[in-house]
Amino acid sequence: MQTRPTVRILFLDAGGRLLLMRAHDPDVGDHEGRVSDTSYWFTIGGGIEPGEDPATAALREIGEETGHTKVRLGPPVWYRECVLTVKGEKRLFEETYFLAWTEEVDAALCATAPR
């Protein structure tokens, strides 16, 4: 089984709101390969590049996914491993979670979930 070291970020704005992303990816399923029929919410983040440390990866992912560059990154707060099925192949995701803050208030961080 392939492993994928990743970072996940609990990204908070100046008002204490947490940024979550919403998507549906028909190529990603749970550990048994079942793909959800509906969209789901998740934290920002992604893979750690070769030679990159987790903190650097977290800052890069924040910039890539939100455009925010003025960020205060805290220490890792959680680690977990989970198995997901990607394009029919099981992968072990090694996830390091960070807290991060921005002093900005951004409309993307204030959006409400569709009903």
PDB file of C-alpha atoms in Angstrom, residues 3-114:
ATOM      1  CA  THR A   3       1.748   5.965   1.866  1.00  0.00           C
ATOM      2  CA  ARG A   4       1.132   9.667   1.479  1.00  0.00           C
ATOM      3  CA  PRO A   5       2.511  12.031   4.124  1.00  0.00           C
ATOM      4  CA  THR A   6       0.136  14.981   4.326  1.00  0.00           C
ATOM      5  CA  VAL A   7      -0.626  18.098   6.322  1.00  0.00           C
ATOM      6  CA  ARG A   8      -4.085  19.258   7.332  1.00  0.00           C
ATOM      7  CA  ILE A   9      -4.638  22.759   8.649  1.00  0.00           C
ATOM      8  CA  LEU A  10      -7.239  24.066  11.092  1.00  0.00           C
ATOM      9  CA  PHE A  11      -7.165  27.586   9.625  1.00  0.00           C
ATOM     10  CA  LEU A  12      -8.854  30.329  11.664  1.00  0.00           C
ATOM     11  CA  ASP A  13      -9.555  33.938  10.744  1.00  0.00           C
ATOM     12  CA  ALA A  14      -9.461  36.983  13.033  1.00  0.00           C
ATOM     13  CA  GLY A  15     -13.049  36.244  14.106  1.00  0.00           C
ATOM     14  CA  GLY A  16     -12.193  32.685  15.147  1.00  0.00           C
ATOM     15  CA  ARG A  17     -14.008  31.117  12.197  1.00  0.00           C
ATOM     16  CA  LEU A  18     -12.664  27.854  10.783  1.00  0.00           C
ATOM     17  CA  LEU A  19     -12.153  27.482   7.047  1.00  0.00           C
ATOM     18  CA  LEU A  20     -13.484  24.230   5.640  1.00  0.00           C
ATOM     19  CA  MET A  21     -13.623  23.203   2.000  1.00  0.00           C
ATOM     20  CA  ARG A  22     -16.485  21.295   0.401  1.00  0.00           C
ATOM     21  CA  ALA A  23     -16.118  18.909  -2.506  1.00  0.00           C
ATOM     22  CA  HIS A  24     -17.095  15.631  -4.045  1.00  0.00           C
ATOM     23  CA  ASP A  25     -14.455  13.501  -5.727  1.00  0.00           C
ATOM     24  CA  PRO A  26     -15.721  10.351  -7.462  1.00  0.00           C
ATOM     25  CA  ASP A  27     -12.124   9.033  -7.528  1.00  0.00           C
ATOM     26  CA  VAL A  28     -11.845   8.943  -3.704  1.00  0.00           C
ATOM     27  CA  GLY A  29     -13.540   6.383  -1.493  1.00  0.00           C
ATOM     28  CA  ASP A  30     -13.298   5.180   2.078  1.00  0.00           C
ATOM     29  CA  HIS A  31     -11.083   2.319   3.268  1.00  0.00           C
ATOM     30  CA  GLU A  32     -13.439  -0.177   1.635  1.00  0.00           C
ATOM     31  CA  GLY A  33     -13.592   1.730  -1.649  1.00  0.00           C
ATOM     32  CA  ARG A  34     -17.103   3.121  -1.163  1.00  0.00           C
ATOM     33  CA  VAL A  35     -17.508   6.542  -2.781  1.00  0.00           C
ATOM     34  CA  SER A  36     -19.958   8.973  -1.231  1.00  0.00           C
ATOM     35  CA  ASP A  37     -22.838  10.143  -3.403  1.00  0.00           C
ATOM     36  CA  THR A  38     -22.774  13.555  -1.740  1.00  0.00           C
ATOM     37  CA  SER A  39     -20.212  16.261  -1.113  1.00  0.00           C
ATOM     38  CA  TYR A  40     -18.299  16.432   2.147  1.00  0.00           C
ATOM     39  CA  TRP A  41     -16.426  19.022   4.249  1.00  0.00           C
ATOM     40  CA  PHE A  42     -12.699  18.832   4.976  1.00  0.00           C
ATOM     41  CA  THR A  43      -9.808  20.943   6.228  1.00  0.00           C
ATOM     42  CA  ILE A  44      -7.349  22.531   3.826  1.00  0.00           C
ATOM     43  CA  GLY A  45      -4.074  20.743   3.252  1.00  0.00           C
ATOM     44  CA  GLY A  46      -2.346  18.279   1.002  1.00  0.00           C
ATOM     45  CA  GLY A  47       0.729  16.216   0.343  1.00  0.00           C
ATOM     46  CA  ILE A  48       4.183  16.905   1.718  1.00  0.00           C
ATOM     47  CA  GLU A  49       6.660  17.299  -1.147  1.00  0.00           C
ATOM     48  CA  PRO A  50       9.920  15.289  -1.121  1.00  0.00           C
ATOM     49  CA  GLY A  51      12.475  17.048   1.098  1.00  0.00           C
ATOM     50  CA  GLU A  52       9.826  19.343   2.604  1.00  0.00           C
ATOM     51  CA  ASP A  53       9.150  19.438   6.347  1.00  0.00           C
ATOM     52  CA  PRO A  54       5.516  19.417   7.557  1.00  0.00           C
ATOM     53  CA  ALA A  55       5.492  23.079   8.705  1.00  0.00           C
ATOM     54  CA  THR A  56       6.783  24.295   5.332  1.00  0.00           C
ATOM     55  CA  ALA A  57       4.218  22.110   3.579  1.00  0.00           C
ATOM     56  CA  ALA A  58       1.438  23.561   5.756  1.00  0.00           C
ATOM     57  CA  LEU A  59       2.371  27.149   4.861  1.00  0.00           C
ATOM     58  CA  ARG A  60       2.650  26.256   1.175  1.00  0.00           C
ATOM     59  CA  GLU A  61      -0.764  24.539   1.188  1.00  0.00           C
ATOM     60  CA  ILE A  62      -2.383  27.528   2.924  1.00  0.00           C
ATOM     61  CA  GLY A  63      -0.988  29.842   0.249  1.00  0.00           C
ATOM     62  CA  GLU A  64      -1.989  27.548  -2.619  1.00  0.00           C
ATOM     63  CA  GLU A  65      -5.505  26.858  -1.385  1.00  0.00           C
ATOM     64  CA  THR A  66      -6.457  30.218   0.147  1.00  0.00           C
ATOM     65  CA  GLY A  67      -4.024  32.825  -1.185  1.00  0.00           C
ATOM     66  CA  HIS A  68      -3.156  33.831   2.399  1.00  0.00           C
ATOM     67  CA  THR A  69       0.529  34.479   3.028  1.00  0.00           C
ATOM     68  CA  LYS A  70       0.367  36.444   6.307  1.00  0.00           C
ATOM     69  CA  VAL A  71      -0.204  33.442   8.527  1.00  0.00           C
ATOM     70  CA  ARG A  72       0.818  32.454  12.026  1.00  0.00           C
ATOM     71  CA  LEU A  73       1.422  28.710  12.110  1.00  0.00           C
ATOM     72  CA  GLY A  74       1.227  26.892  15.425  1.00  0.00           C
ATOM     73  CA  PRO A  75       2.845  23.577  16.290  1.00  0.00           C
ATOM     74  CA  PRO A  76       1.376  20.240  15.210  1.00  0.00           C
ATOM     75  CA  VAL A  77      -1.695  19.449  17.322  1.00  0.00           C
ATOM     76  CA  TRP A  78      -2.715  15.995  16.094  1.00  0.00           C
ATOM     77  CA  TYR A  79      -1.534  13.089  13.981  1.00  0.00           C
ATOM     78  CA  ARG A  80      -3.627  10.350  12.478  1.00  0.00           C
ATOM     79  CA  GLU A  81      -3.385   7.657   9.868  1.00  0.00           C
ATOM     80  CA  CYS A  82      -6.279   6.686   7.652  1.00  0.00           C
ATOM     81  CA  VAL A  83      -6.757   4.526   4.608  1.00  0.00           C
ATOM     82  CA  LEU A  84      -8.582   5.938   1.604  1.00  0.00           C
ATOM     83  CA  THR A  85      -9.119   4.440  -1.821  1.00  0.00           C
ATOM     84  CA  VAL A  86      -7.876   6.681  -4.633  1.00  0.00           C
ATOM     85  CA  LYS A  87      -8.673   5.625  -8.201  1.00  0.00           C
ATOM     86  CA  GLY A  88      -9.221   2.066  -6.994  1.00  0.00           C
ATOM     87  CA  GLU A  89      -5.963   1.795  -5.004  1.00  0.00           C
ATOM     88  CA  LYS A  90      -5.754   1.854  -1.218  1.00  0.00           C
ATOM     89  CA  ARG A  91      -3.428   4.516   0.218  1.00  0.00           C
ATOM     90  CA  LEU A  92      -2.306   5.180   3.755  1.00  0.00           C
ATOM     91  CA  PHE A  93      -2.580   8.895   4.527  1.00  0.00           C
ATOM     92  CA  GLU A  94      -0.225   9.991   7.320  1.00  0.00           C
ATOM     93  CA  GLU A  95      -1.817  13.271   8.412  1.00  0.00           C
ATOM     94  CA  THR A  96      -0.159  15.902  10.602  1.00  0.00           C
ATOM     95  CA  TYR A  97      -2.632  18.570  11.744  1.00  0.00           C
ATOM     96  CA  PHE A  98      -1.615  22.174  12.462  1.00  0.00           C
ATOM     97  CA  LEU A  99      -3.439  25.195  13.853  1.00  0.00           C
ATOM     98  CA  ALA A 100      -2.935  28.374  11.843  1.00  0.00           C
ATOM     99  CA  TRP A 101      -4.304  31.898  12.099  1.00  0.00           C
ATOM    100  CA  THR A 102      -4.668  34.927   9.895  1.00  0.00           C
ATOM    101  CA  GLU A 103      -5.470  38.410  11.142  1.00  0.00           C
ATOM    102  CA  GLU A 104      -7.557  39.007   8.043  1.00  0.00           C
ATOM    103  CA  VAL A 105     -11.277  38.517   7.796  1.00  0.00           C
ATOM    104  CA  ASP A 106     -11.987  36.978   4.430  1.00  0.00           C
ATOM    105  CA  ALA A 107     -15.352  36.304   2.808  1.00  0.00           C
ATOM    106  CA  ALA A 108     -14.155  32.772   2.020  1.00  0.00           C
ATOM    107  CA  LEU A 109     -13.731  32.184   5.738  1.00  0.00           C
ATOM    108  CA  CYS A 110     -17.183  33.526   6.516  1.00  0.00           C
ATOM    109  CA  ALA A 111     -19.241  31.547   4.027  1.00  0.00           C
ATOM    110  CA  THR A 112     -22.171  29.545   5.339  1.00  0.00           C
ATOM    111  CA  ALA A 113     -22.949  26.033   4.255  1.00  0.00           C
ATOM    112  CA  PRO A 114     -25.622  25.626   1.592  1.00  0.00           C
TER     113      PRO A 114
END
